[in-house]
Coordinates of C-alpha atoms in Angstrom, one line a residue:
X39 CA -7.3 -27.2 -3.4
X40 CA -10.9 -26.9 -4.6
X41 CA -11.9 -29.2 -1.1
X42 CA -9.7 -26.6 0.7
X43 CA -11.3 -23.6 -0.8
X44 CA -15.3 -24.8 -0.1
X45 CA -13.8 -25.6 3.9
X46 CA -12.7 -22.3 3.8
X47 CA -15.1 -20.6 2.6
X48 CA -17.9 -22.4 4.3
X49 CA -15.7 -21.5 7.9
X50 CA -15.8 -18.0 7.0
X51 CA -19.4 -17.2 6.1
X52 CA -19.9 -19.3 9.8
X53 CA -18.0 -16.9 12.0
X54 CA -18.5 -14.4 10.2
X55 CA -22.4 -15.0 10.6
X56 CA -21.4 -15.7 14.1
X57 CA -19.5 -12.7 14.8
X58 CA -22.4 -10.4 13.2
X59 CA -24.8 -12.0 15.0
X60 CA -23.5 -11.3 18.2
X61 CA -22.7 -7.9 17.8
X62 CA -25.6 -7.4 15.7
X63 CA -27.9 -8.5 19.5
X64 CA -24.8 -6.5 21.6
X65 CA -25.7 -3.3 20.0
X66 CA -29.7 -3.2 19.9
X67 CA -29.5 -4.2 23.6
X68 CA -27.0 -1.3 24.3
X69 CA -29.3 1.0 22.4
X70 CA -31.8 0.6 24.4
X71 CA -30.4 1.7 27.6
X72 CA -32.1 5.2 28.3
X73 CA -30.4 6.3 31.2
X74 CA -33.7 7.8 32.1
X75 CA -33.6 10.3 28.9
X76 CA -36.0 8.8 26.6
X77 CA -33.8 8.0 23.7
X78 CA -30.8 5.9 24.3
X79 CA -27.9 5.1 23.5
X80 CA -29.2 5.1 19.6
X81 CA -28.1 8.7 19.3
X82 CA -24.4 7.6 19.2
X83 CA -23.7 8.0 15.3
X84 CA -20.9 5.8 14.3
X85 CA -20.0 9.0 12.1
X86 CA -19.1 10.5 15.2
X87 CA -17.1 7.7 16.2
X88 CA -14.6 7.2 13.8
X89 CA -11.8 9.0 12.1
X90 CA -13.3 10.1 8.8
X91 CA -11.4 11.4 6.2
X92 CA -12.3 15.4 7.3
X93 CA -10.9 14.4 10.5
X94 CA -7.8 12.6 9.4
X95 CA -5.6 14.9 8.4
X96 CA -5.8 17.3 11.6
X97 CA -5.5 13.6 13.8
X98 CA -2.2 12.5 11.9
X99 CA -0.6 16.1 12.4
X100 CA -1.0 16.0 15.9
X101 CA -0.3 12.1 16.8
X102 CA 3.6 11.3 16.8
X103 CA 3.3 8.8 13.6
X104 CA 4.4 10.0 10.4
X105 CA 2.0 9.5 7.5
X106 CA 0.8 11.0 4.2
X107 CA -2.7 10.9 2.8
X108 CA -4.4 11.5 -0.7
X109 CA -8.0 11.3 -0.8
X110 CA -10.3 10.8 -3.7
X111 CA -10.7 14.4 -4.6
X112 CA -6.8 14.9 -4.9
X113 CA -6.3 11.9 -7.3
X114 CA -9.4 12.9 -9.1
X115 CA -8.5 16.5 -9.3
X116 CA -5.0 15.3 -10.7
X117 CA -6.4 13.1 -13.5
X118 CA -4.4 9.8 -12.1
X119 CA -5.7 6.8 -13.3
X120 CA -4.2 3.9 -11.5
X121 CA -2.5 3.4 -7.7
X122 CA 1.0 3.0 -9.3
X123 CA 0.6 6.9 -9.8
X124 CA -1.2 7.9 -6.9
X125 CA 1.8 6.2 -4.6
X126 CA 4.7 7.6 -7.0
X127 CA 3.0 11.2 -6.4
X128 CA 3.2 10.7 -2.6
X129 CA 6.3 12.0 -1.2
X130 CA 9.0 10.0 -0.1
X131 CA 7.5 6.6 -2.2
X132 CA 8.3 5.0 -5.1
X133 CA 6.5 2.1 -7.2
X134 CA 8.3 0.3 -10.1
X135 CA 7.7 -2.2 -12.3
X136 CA 9.0 -5.7 -10.6
X137 CA 10.0 -6.8 -14.1
X138 CA 8.8 -10.3 -13.8
X139 CA 6.0 -8.8 -15.8
X140 CA 3.6 -9.1 -12.4
X141 CA 3.1 -7.0 -9.6
X142 CA 5.4 -4.0 -8.7
X143 CA 8.7 -3.3 -6.5
X144 CA 7.8 -0.6 -3.2
X145 CA 10.1 2.2 -1.6
X146 CA 9.1 4.2 1.2
X147 CA 11.8 6.4 2.5
X148 CA 14.3 4.9 0.4
X149 CA 13.7 1.2 1.7
X150 CA 14.3 -0.3 -2.0
X151 CA 15.3 -3.8 -1.3
X152 CA 15.4 -4.1 2.4
X153 CA 12.3 -4.2 5.1
X154 CA 8.8 -5.2 4.5
X155 CA 6.5 -3.0 3.4
X156 CA 2.9 -3.9 4.6
X157 CA 0.0 -3.3 2.0
X158 CA -3.8 -3.3 3.3
X159 CA -7.0 -3.0 2.6
X160 CA -9.3 -1.4 4.6
X161 CA -7.3 -1.9 7.3
X162 CA -7.0 -5.6 6.4
X163 CA -3.9 -7.2 4.9
X164 CA -3.0 -8.3 1.6
X165 CA -3.2 -11.8 1.3
X166 CA -1.3 -12.6 -2.4
X167 CA 1.8 -10.4 -0.8
X168 CA 2.6 -13.4 1.3
X169 CA 4.2 -15.0 -2.2
X170 CA 5.6 -12.2 -2.8
X171 CA 3.5 -10.4 -4.8
X172 CA 2.0 -7.2 -4.2
X173 CA -0.7 -6.3 -7.9
X174 CA -2.0 -3.3 -7.4
X175 CA -3.7 -3.3 -10.6
X176 CA -6.2 -5.8 -8.8
X177 CA -7.3 -2.7 -7.2
X178 CA -9.4 0.1 -9.9
X179 CA -8.9 3.5 -8.8
X180 CA -12.5 4.5 -8.9
X181 CA -13.0 2.2 -5.7
X182 CA -10.9 4.2 -3.6
X183 CA -11.2 6.8 -1.3
X184 CA -8.5 7.4 0.0
X185 CA -4.7 6.0 0.3
X186 CA -2.9 6.1 3.8
X187 CA 1.0 5.6 3.5
X188 CA 2.4 5.0 7.2
X189 CA 6.5 5.5 7.1
X190 CA 8.2 3.4 10.0
X191 CA 8.2 3.0 12.5
X192 CA 4.2 2.5 11.8
X193 CA 1.8 1.9 14.9
X194 CA 1.5 -1.8 16.3
X195 CA -2.2 -2.0 15.5
X196 CA -1.4 -2.0 11.7
X197 CA -0.4 -6.2 12.1
X198 CA 2.9 -7.1 11.4
X199 CA 5.1 -7.3 8.2
X200 CA 5.9 -3.3 8.3
X201 CA 9.2 -2.8 9.1
X202 CA 9.6 -0.4 6.0
X203 CA 6.1 1.2 5.8
X204 CA 2.8 0.5 5.2
X205 CA -0.2 1.3 2.6
X206 CA -3.3 1.9 3.8
X207 CA -5.7 1.6 0.8
X208 CA -9.3 2.9 1.5
X209 CA -12.0 1.7 0.0
X210 CA -15.2 3.7 -0.5
X211 CA -17.9 3.8 1.7
X212 CA -20.8 5.2 3.1
X213 CA -18.8 8.1 5.1
X214 CA -17.0 9.3 1.8
X215 CA -18.2 13.1 1.1
X216 CA -19.4 13.8 -2.7
X217 CA -16.7 15.8 -4.5
X218 CA -18.4 18.9 -6.2
X219 CA -20.0 17.9 -9.8
X220 CA -19.3 14.0 -9.0
X221 CA -21.7 12.5 -11.7
X222 CA -22.7 8.6 -10.9
X223 CA -21.3 7.0 -13.8
X224 CA -17.9 7.7 -14.9
X225 CA -16.0 5.8 -18.3
X226 CA -12.5 6.2 -19.5
X227 CA -10.6 5.2 -22.3
X228 CA -6.9 5.5 -23.2
X229 CA -4.1 4.5 -25.7
X230 CA -0.5 5.1 -26.4
X231 CA 2.8 3.8 -26.7
X232 CA 3.5 0.2 -27.6
X233 CA -0.1 -0.5 -28.3
X234 CA -1.3 0.3 -24.8
X235 CA -5.4 0.5 -24.7
X236 CA -8.0 0.3 -22.2
X237 CA -11.2 1.1 -21.0
X238 CA -12.5 1.8 -17.6
X239 CA -16.0 1.6 -16.3
X240 CA -17.6 2.4 -13.0
X241 CA -21.3 2.9 -11.6
X242 CA -22.9 4.4 -8.4
X243 CA -26.1 3.5 -7.5
X244 CA -28.3 4.5 -4.2
X245 CA -31.5 2.9 -3.9
X246 CA -32.7 3.7 -0.4
X247 CA -30.2 3.2 2.0
X248 CA -28.4 0.6 -0.2
X249 CA -24.9 2.1 -1.7
X250 CA -23.3 -0.1 -4.3
X251 CA -20.5 1.0 -6.9
X252 CA -19.6 -1.2 -9.8
X253 CA -16.6 -1.0 -11.0
X254 CA -14.9 -2.8 -14.1
X255 CA -11.6 -2.6 -16.7
X256 CA -9.7 -3.8 -19.0
X257 CA -6.2 -3.0 -20.8
X258 CA -3.6 -4.5 -23.4
X259 CA 0.0 -3.5 -24.4
X260 CA 2.3 -4.9 -26.4
X261 CA 6.1 -3.1 -24.4
X262 CA 9.2 -2.3 -25.4
X263 CA 11.0 -5.7 -24.8
X264 CA 10.2 -9.1 -26.6
X265 CA 7.9 -11.0 -24.7
X266 CA 6.8 -8.2 -22.7
X267 CA 3.1 -7.8 -23.6
X268 CA 0.0 -8.2 -21.4
X269 CA -3.5 -8.5 -21.0
X270 CA -6.0 -7.6 -17.8
X271 CA -9.3 -7.3 -16.9
X272 CA -10.9 -6.4 -13.5
X273 CA -14.1 -6.1 -12.1
X274 CA -15.2 -5.0 -8.3
X275 CA -18.0 -4.0 -6.4
X276 CA -18.6 -2.5 -2.9
X277 CA -21.8 -2.5 -1.6
X278 CA -23.2 -0.9 2.1
X279 CA -26.0 -2.5 3.4
X280 CA -28.8 -0.4 5.5
X281 CA -27.3 0.4 8.7
X282 CA -29.4 -1.5 11.7
X283 CA -29.2 0.8 14.9
X284 CA -25.6 2.1 15.5
X285 CA -24.0 -0.5 13.5
X286 CA -22.9 -0.7 9.6
X287 CA -22.5 -3.7 7.5
X288 CA -20.6 -3.7 3.7
X289 CA -19.4 -6.4 1.6
X290 CA -16.8 -5.9 -1.3
X291 CA -15.2 -7.8 -3.8
X292 CA -12.6 -7.7 -6.8
X293 CA -11.6 -10.7 -9.5
X294 CA -8.7 -9.9 -11.5
X295 CA -6.7 -11.8 -14.3
X296 CA -4.2 -11.2 -16.4
X297 CA -2.3 -12.8 -19.0
X298 CA 1.4 -11.8 -19.9
X299 CA 5.0 -12.9 -20.9
X300 CA 8.2 -12.6 -18.1
X301 CA 11.0 -11.2 -20.8
X302 CA 13.2 -11.5 -18.0
X303 CA 16.6 -9.4 -16.8
X304 CA 19.3 -8.4 -19.9
X305 CA 21.8 -11.1 -19.0
X306 CA 18.8 -14.4 -18.5
X307 CA 16.1 -13.4 -21.4
X308 CA 13.2 -15.6 -21.1
X309 CA 11.6 -14.9 -24.6
X310 CA 9.4 -17.7 -24.6
X311 CA 8.3 -17.3 -20.8
X312 CA 4.3 -16.9 -20.0
X313 CA 2.1 -16.3 -17.1
X314 CA -1.1 -16.4 -16.2
X315 CA -2.7 -14.9 -13.1
X316 CA -6.3 -15.1 -11.5
X317 CA -7.2 -13.3 -7.9
X318 CA -10.4 -12.9 -6.3
X319 CA -10.9 -11.2 -2.8
X320 CA -13.9 -11.0 -0.5
X321 CA -14.5 -8.9 2.7
X322 CA -17.2 -8.1 4.7
X323 CA -17.4 -5.7 7.2
X324 CA -19.1 -4.9 10.2
X325 CA -18.6 -0.6 12.7
X326 CA -20.3 -0.4 15.8
X327 CA -20.4 1.9 18.7
X328 CA -18.9 1.1 21.7
X329 CA -20.3 3.2 25.0
X330 CA -20.0 6.7 23.8
X331 CA -17.0 7.3 22.7
X332 CA -15.4 4.1 21.0
X333 CA -15.8 2.4 18.2
X334 CA -15.2 -1.4 16.2
X335 CA -14.3 -2.2 13.0
X336 CA -14.5 -5.9 12.4
X337 CA -13.2 -7.5 9.2
X338 CA -13.7 -10.8 7.8
X339 CA -11.7 -11.4 4.2
X340 CA -10.9 -14.3 1.8
X341 CA -8.1 -14.0 -0.6
X342 CA -7.8 -16.9 -3.8
X343 CA -4.9 -17.2 -6.1
X344 CA -3.9 -19.3 -9.1
X345 CA -0.7 -18.5 -11.1
X346 CA 0.6 -20.4 -13.8
X347 CA 4.2 -20.6 -15.3
X348 CA 5.6 -21.5 -18.2
X349 CA 9.5 -21.2 -18.0
X350 CA 11.5 -20.9 -20.8
X351 CA 13.0 -24.1 -20.7
X352 CA 9.6 -25.2 -21.1
X353 CA 8.4 -26.8 -17.8
X354 CA 5.0 -25.6 -16.1
X355 CA 4.5 -24.9 -12.8
X356 CA 1.2 -23.7 -11.1
X357 CA 0.9 -21.8 -8.1
X358 CA -2.9 -21.8 -5.8
X359 CA -2.8 -20.0 -3.0
X360 CA -5.6 -19.1 -0.5
X361 CA -5.9 -16.8 2.6
X362 CA -8.8 -16.7 5.2
X363 CA -9.0 -13.7 8.1
X364 CA -10.3 -11.8 10.5
X365 CA -9.4 -8.8 12.0
X366 CA -10.8 -6.2 14.4
X367 CA -9.9 -2.9 15.3
X368 CA -11.5 -1.0 18.7
X369 CA -11.2 2.1 19.8
X370 CA -11.8 4.2 23.2
X371 CA -11.5 7.6 24.4
X372 CA -12.1 9.2 27.6
X373 CA -14.6 11.9 27.1
X374 CA -12.1 14.8 27.6
X375 CA -10.0 13.2 24.9
X376 CA -7.3 12.9 27.4
X377 CA -6.4 9.0 27.0
X378 CA -7.2 6.8 24.1
X379 CA -6.7 2.8 23.3
X380 CA -6.9 0.9 20.4
X381 CA -7.1 -2.7 20.6
X382 CA -6.2 -4.8 17.7
X383 CA -6.2 -8.5 17.0
X384 CA -6.2 -10.8 13.9
X385 CA -6.4 -14.3 13.4
X386 CA -5.4 -15.8 9.9
X387 CA -4.3 -19.0 7.6
X388 CA -2.5 -19.1 4.6
X389 CA -2.7 -22.3 2.4
X390 CA 0.2 -22.6 -0.5
X391 CA 0.1 -26.1 -3.4
X392 CA 3.0 -25.4 -5.5
X393 CA 4.1 -27.6 -8.6
X394 CA 7.8 -27.3 -7.3
X395 CA 7.4 -27.1 -3.5
X396 CA 4.4 -29.0 -2.5
X397 CA 1.9 -27.6 -0.3
X398 CA 2.2 -25.4 2.3
X399 CA 0.6 -24.2 5.2
X400 CA 0.7 -21.5 8.0
X401 CA -1.9 -20.1 11.1
X402 CA -0.7 -16.5 12.2
X403 CA -2.2 -14.7 14.9
X404 CA -1.7 -11.0 16.2
X405 CA -3.2 -9.1 19.2
X406 CA -1.9 -5.5 20.0
X407 CA -2.9 -2.5 22.2
X408 CA -1.8 0.9 22.0
X409 CA -2.3 3.8 24.5
X410 CA -2.4 7.8 23.7
X411 CA -2.0 10.6 26.3
X412 CA -2.8 13.7 25.3
X413 CA -1.2 16.7 27.5
X414 CA -2.9 19.6 25.1
X415 CA 0.6 20.2 23.4
X416 CA 1.9 17.0 24.0
X417 CA 0.5 13.8 22.8
X418 CA 2.6 10.9 23.5
X419 CA 1.7 7.2 22.4
X420 CA 3.2 3.6 23.8
X421 CA 1.9 0.3 21.8
X422 CA 2.7 -3.4 22.2
X423 CA 1.9 -6.4 20.2
X424 CA 2.6 -10.1 20.2
X425 CA 2.5 -12.2 16.7
X426 CA 2.3 -16.0 16.8
X427 CA 2.9 -18.5 13.8
X428 CA 2.7 -21.9 13.5
X429 CA 6.0 -22.2 11.8
X430 CA 8.3 -19.5 13.6
X431 CA 6.1 -19.4 17.0
X432 CA 6.1 -16.2 19.1
X433 CA 7.4 -12.6 18.1
X434 CA 7.0 -9.1 20.2
X435 CA 6.7 -5.9 18.6
X436 CA 6.4 -2.7 20.4
X437 CA 6.5 1.4 19.8
X438 CA 6.5 4.4 21.3
X439 CA 6.7 8.0 20.6
X440 CA 5.8 11.8 21.1
X441 CA 4.9 14.7 19.3
X442 CA 5.1 18.4 20.6
X443 CA 3.7 21.3 19.4
X444 CA 4.4 25.1 20.0
X445 CA 2.8 27.6 17.8
X446 CA 3.1 26.6 14.1
X447 CA 5.9 23.8 14.9
X448 CA 5.8 20.2 15.9
X449 CA 8.4 17.9 17.3
X450 CA 7.9 14.0 16.6
X451 CA 10.1 11.5 17.9
X452 CA 9.4 7.9 17.2
X453 CA 11.0 4.6 18.1
X454 CA 10.1 0.9 17.0
X455 CA 10.8 -2.9 17.2
X456 CA 9.7 -5.4 14.8
X457 CA 10.4 -9.2 14.0
X458 CA 10.0 -10.1 9.9
X459 CA 9.1 -13.7 9.5
X460 CA 10.2 -15.0 6.2
X461 CA 7.5 -14.8 3.5
X462 CA 6.9 -18.4 1.6
X463 CA 8.4 -17.0 -1.8
X464 CA 11.8 -16.6 0.3
X465 CA 11.5 -19.7 2.1
X466 CA 10.2 -21.9 -1.0
X467 CA 10.4 -21.4 -4.7
X468 CA 8.7 -17.9 -6.1
X469 CA 6.5 -18.2 -9.0
X470 CA 5.9 -15.3 -10.6
X471 CA 8.2 -15.2 -14.3
X472 CA 11.5 -15.7 -12.8
X473 CA 11.5 -19.6 -12.0
X474 CA 14.6 -19.9 -14.3
X475 CA 16.3 -16.9 -11.7
X476 CA 15.5 -17.7 -8.5
X477 CA 15.7 -20.3 -5.5
X478 CA 14.4 -20.3 -2.2
X479 CA 15.7 -21.1 0.8
X480 CA 14.1 -23.2 3.7
X481 CA 16.7 -22.9 6.3
X482 CA 15.9 -18.9 6.7
X483 CA 15.1 -17.2 10.2
X484 CA 13.5 -14.6 11.0
X485 CA 14.7 -10.8 11.6
X486 CA 14.8 -8.3 14.1
X487 CA 14.2 -4.7 13.3
X488 CA 14.8 -1.6 15.4
X489 CA 13.7 1.7 13.6
X490 CA 14.4 5.5 15.2
X491 CA 13.1 8.7 13.7
X492 CA 12.6 12.1 14.8
X493 CA 11.5 14.8 13.1
X494 CA 10.3 18.8 13.1
X495 CA 7.5 19.8 10.9
X496 CA 6.1 23.5 10.4
X497 CA 3.1 25.0 8.5
X498 CA 3.8 28.4 7.8
X499 CA 1.1 29.1 5.9
X500 CA -1.9 27.5 4.6
X501 CA -0.7 25.6 1.8
X502 CA 2.8 26.2 3.0
X503 CA 4.7 23.3 5.1
X504 CA 8.6 22.4 5.5
X505 CA 8.9 18.6 7.1
X506 CA 12.3 17.1 8.1
X507 CA 13.0 13.8 9.5
X508 CA 16.5 12.2 10.7
X509 CA 16.0 8.1 10.9
X510 CA 17.8 4.9 11.2
X511 CA 17.1 1.3 10.8
X512 CA 19.1 -1.4 12.1
X513 CA 18.7 -5.2 11.4
X514 CA 19.9 -8.5 13.1
X515 CA 19.8 -11.6 10.7
X516 CA 18.8 -9.2 7.7
X517 CA 17.6 -11.5 4.7
X518 CA 19.1 -10.6 1.5
X519 CA 19.6 -12.3 -1.7
X520 CA 22.9 -13.9 -2.8
X521 CA 23.9 -14.8 -6.7
X522 CA 25.7 -18.0 -6.6
X523 CA 28.0 -19.6 -9.6
X524 CA 25.0 -21.0 -11.3
X525 CA 23.6 -17.3 -12.1
X526 CA 20.4 -18.1 -9.7
X527 CA 19.5 -15.8 -6.3
X528 CA 19.0 -17.6 -3.3
X529 CA 17.8 -15.8 0.0
X530 CA 19.9 -16.0 2.8
X531 CA 20.2 -14.2 6.7
X532 CA 23.9 -11.6 7.1
X533 CA 24.8 -10.9 9.9
X534 CA 23.1 -7.5 10.6
X535 CA 22.7 -4.1 8.6
X536 CA 22.0 -0.3 8.8
X537 CA 20.5 2.4 7.4
X538 CA 20.3 6.0 8.2
X539 CA 19.3 9.3 6.3
X540 CA 17.5 12.6 6.3
X541 CA 13.8 13.2 4.3
X542 CA 13.0 16.5 4.0
X543 CA 9.2 17.6 2.9
X544 CA 8.5 21.1 1.4
X545 CA 4.8 21.7 -0.1
X546 CA 4.7 25.1 -1.4
X547 CA 1.5 27.0 -2.8
X548 CA 2.8 29.6 -5.1
X549 CA -0.7 31.3 -6.0
X550 CA -4.1 30.5 -6.6
X551 CA -3.3 28.2 -9.5
X552 CA 0.1 26.7 -9.2
X553 CA 2.1 25.1 -5.9
X554 CA 5.1 23.3 -5.8
X555 CA 6.2 20.0 -4.0
X556 CA 9.8 18.6 -2.9
X557 CA 10.5 15.4 -1.3
X558 CA 14.6 14.9 -0.9
X559 CA 15.8 11.4 0.7
X560 CA 19.8 11.5 1.4
X561 CA 20.9 8.1 3.3
X562 CA 23.9 5.9 3.8
X563 CA 23.7 2.1 4.5
X564 CA 26.0 -0.8 5.9
X565 CA 26.1 -4.7 5.4
X566 CA 27.9 -6.0 8.6
X567 CA 28.8 -9.2 6.7
X568 CA 31.2 -7.2 4.2
X569 CA 30.8 -3.6 5.1
X570 CA 29.5 -2.9 1.1
X571 CA 26.2 -0.7 1.0
X572 CA 22.8 -2.7 0.7
X573 CA 21.2 -3.6 -2.3
X574 CA 18.6 -1.0 -4.0
X575 CA 19.4 2.4 -1.4
X576 CA 20.2 4.8 -3.5
X577 CA 22.3 7.4 -1.5
X578 CA 19.8 10.2 -2.9
X579 CA 16.3 10.6 -3.7
X580 CA 15.1 13.7 -5.3
X581 CA 11.5 14.2 -6.7
X582 CA 9.6 17.9 -7.3
X583 CA 6.1 18.4 -8.8
X584 CA 5.0 21.6 -10.1
X585 CA 1.5 21.8 -11.1
X586 CA -0.3 25.0 -13.1
X587 CA -3.8 25.9 -14.0
X588 CA -3.3 27.9 -17.4
X589 CA -6.3 30.7 -18.1
X590 CA -7.9 28.2 -19.9
X591 CA -8.7 25.9 -17.0
X592 CA -6.0 23.2 -18.5
X593 CA -4.1 21.8 -15.4
X594 CA -0.3 20.9 -15.9
X595 CA 1.7 18.9 -13.8
X596 CA 5.5 18.0 -14.6
X597 CA 7.5 16.3 -12.0
X598 CA 11.3 15.9 -11.7
X599 CA 12.9 12.3 -10.3
X600 CA 16.2 12.0 -9.6
X601 CA 17.7 8.6 -8.1
X602 CA 21.1 8.1 -7.0
X603 CA 23.5 5.1 -8.0
X604 CA 23.0 2.0 -6.4
X605 CA 23.8 -2.0 -6.4
X606 CA 21.5 -4.9 -7.2
X607 CA 23.7 -7.5 -5.3
X608 CA 25.4 -7.8 -1.8
X609 CA 28.7 -8.2 -3.5
X610 CA 28.3 -4.8 -4.6
X611 CA 30.0 -5.6 -7.8
X612 CA 30.9 -2.9 -10.5
X613 CA 29.4 -5.3 -13.4
X614 CA 25.4 -4.9 -11.5
X615 CA 25.9 -1.4 -10.4
X616 CA 22.3 0.1 -11.1
X617 CA 23.4 4.0 -12.4
X618 CA 21.8 6.7 -11.1
X619 CA 19.1 8.8 -13.4
X620 CA 16.8 11.8 -13.8
X621 CA 13.9 11.5 -15.6
X622 CA 10.9 14.2 -16.4
X623 CA 7.2 13.4 -17.1
X624 CA 4.6 15.6 -17.9
X625 CA 0.8 15.6 -17.7
X626 CA -1.9 17.9 -19.0
X627 CA -5.7 17.9 -18.2
X628 CA -8.5 19.6 -20.0
X629 CA -12.0 20.0 -18.4
X630 CA -14.8 19.9 -21.0
X631 CA -18.2 20.6 -21.0
X632 CA -19.8 18.0 -23.1
X633 CA -23.8 17.8 -23.1
X634 CA -23.8 18.9 -19.5
X635 CA -21.7 15.9 -18.4
X636 CA -18.3 16.5 -17.6
X637 CA -15.3 15.5 -19.6
X638 CA -11.8 15.4 -19.0
X639 CA -9.3 15.2 -22.0
X640 CA -5.4 14.3 -20.6
X641 CA -1.9 13.7 -22.1
X642 CA 0.6 11.9 -20.1
X643 CA 4.3 12.1 -21.0
X644 CA 6.9 10.1 -19.1
X645 CA 10.7 10.2 -19.2
X646 CA 10.2 12.8 -21.6
X647 CA 14.0 13.0 -22.7
X648 CA 13.8 8.8 -23.3
X649 CA 16.2 8.7 -20.6
X650 CA 17.9 4.9 -20.7
X651 CA 18.2 3.5 -17.2
X652 CA 17.2 0.3 -15.4
X653 CA 14.4 -0.1 -13.1
X654 CA 16.8 -2.0 -11.1
X655 CA 19.9 -4.4 -12.3
X656 CA 19.3 -5.1 -16.3
X657 CA 15.7 -5.0 -16.2
X658 CA 15.3 -1.4 -18.3
X659 CA 12.8 1.1 -18.3
X660 CA 10.4 1.1 -21.4
X661 CA 11.7 5.0 -22.4
X662 CA 9.9 7.8 -23.7
X663 CA 6.3 6.8 -24.0
X664 CA 2.9 8.9 -24.3
X665 CA -0.8 8.4 -23.1
X666 CA -3.8 10.2 -24.2
X667 CA -7.4 9.6 -22.6
X668 CA -10.6 10.8 -22.1
X669 CA -12.9 10.2 -19.3
X670 CA -16.3 11.2 -19.3
X671 CA -18.5 11.7 -16.2
X672 CA -22.7 11.7 -16.4

């Protein structure tokens, strides 16, 4: 594995160097063509080409894609401390612990256990998710500029693996506007129930044209259940290099390490199973202009993961995973903004070395093109993508949509087709704390997914919006997990499935100091093989959040979350029914001025009324818990 890592690191650096050199030469030549004006194209700035955070909301409101966005200023104002909290606060999104001790279960618009959610960092895919792990803890919130959630069908330029939606985590960069009163240094301390202790620190350095942000964190928790304790630590950096002509460069890296127990479900307790996890990520990015109205974003990345599992039976296994890749997005529009085009291309290689299943590899590439046509009050989009993997061959993808505005109202229609190829965790045996419970299936075939949505939105006044969306999803050869007679779960293709429903979102500003957000998803689903409901697809999910600022300056946030009953197995066995539940969370934040520095004191009460419920079958929630914290900016 060390030799493999060395070879891929050298390859990545070589390819990146060639790309940077060639594009830098192109940018300098392009900027020297003066067209008789004496200043050439150098007047074209990258910030005018790329859709920045300030212009993003208007762009998303006009275009057919359905996207939710939360900015750095918003989650700082709300006092969120990690990405799980940010995503759980966004309409139609749910994040729950996986139950294995590592990673999270993600759901967008009630998708539950169906489909795939693509997680991206600055537009490039997280390599770790290829082996069934979505570890959001490795990305400190202090490094995040905004979070974009794309609801299906997603645009083709995001890449493959997004049939149930996509989450793009945008890291801080030179284009970010400084939040009012934001200081360069932030330190946070927290402590709470079940031995929870945490510390975070971040610092922004700005020497000359350089911009370097560093972040570090460490956490410990004991957990309510036996063997649910864990320790983790992380270090991250984001370095914006000096700008050259119209080209900008940045480099980022993250390292995360944890050691924790894997308690297992109640029907198969694993009080002695332990796991250690290490993950390193390295990113390099170059952005530049293409003509007067276009730009490109070239990314090179490297993901390295090492897992060590100590199973309840006493067997120890290891997993070494490496992903190296390149991704480029180039956009161009006519000067009158009538036409816009986005070209995307990606190339990646995955290597897996697992004690139980041996060595595996996959090379995959994709090429996509999307075009938008602006007819003033009507915007139409059409895109196509062709993916190729060495183990499953070619897979097509396409999406199309239309957005129609009239007054304060807007109609959006979208449709898309994608193919999901099985991940390594589905084909072979996963290694994330549950090797006593799950097996892989190397005979799986790919899924074919059709998605349709139609939505209506109305902006009644500033801070008062209403949106309703009808959606339908149809999957052929859907991959689902079957329970064997030996008590183990194994993935298998079923003939097909469908899921359809309605999502309603309301944002209502009550006054200058109060606002309420509501989202409700109602759905029904069916497994065509047995005419049963799909797993982890509750018929209803309702979430409402009331935010209120008291005369003392104290900010409060109360969240009511209701989830309907659902099943954890494809047979819909009564004994494996996950009952519905309703929970209430409460947060209090008190700003304090301390020695000319900004301080915030916070208290978070989760599951306020101590409702006992399962996250999924026999993985119980920890119940009521409290966390108190203090952050200091200086």
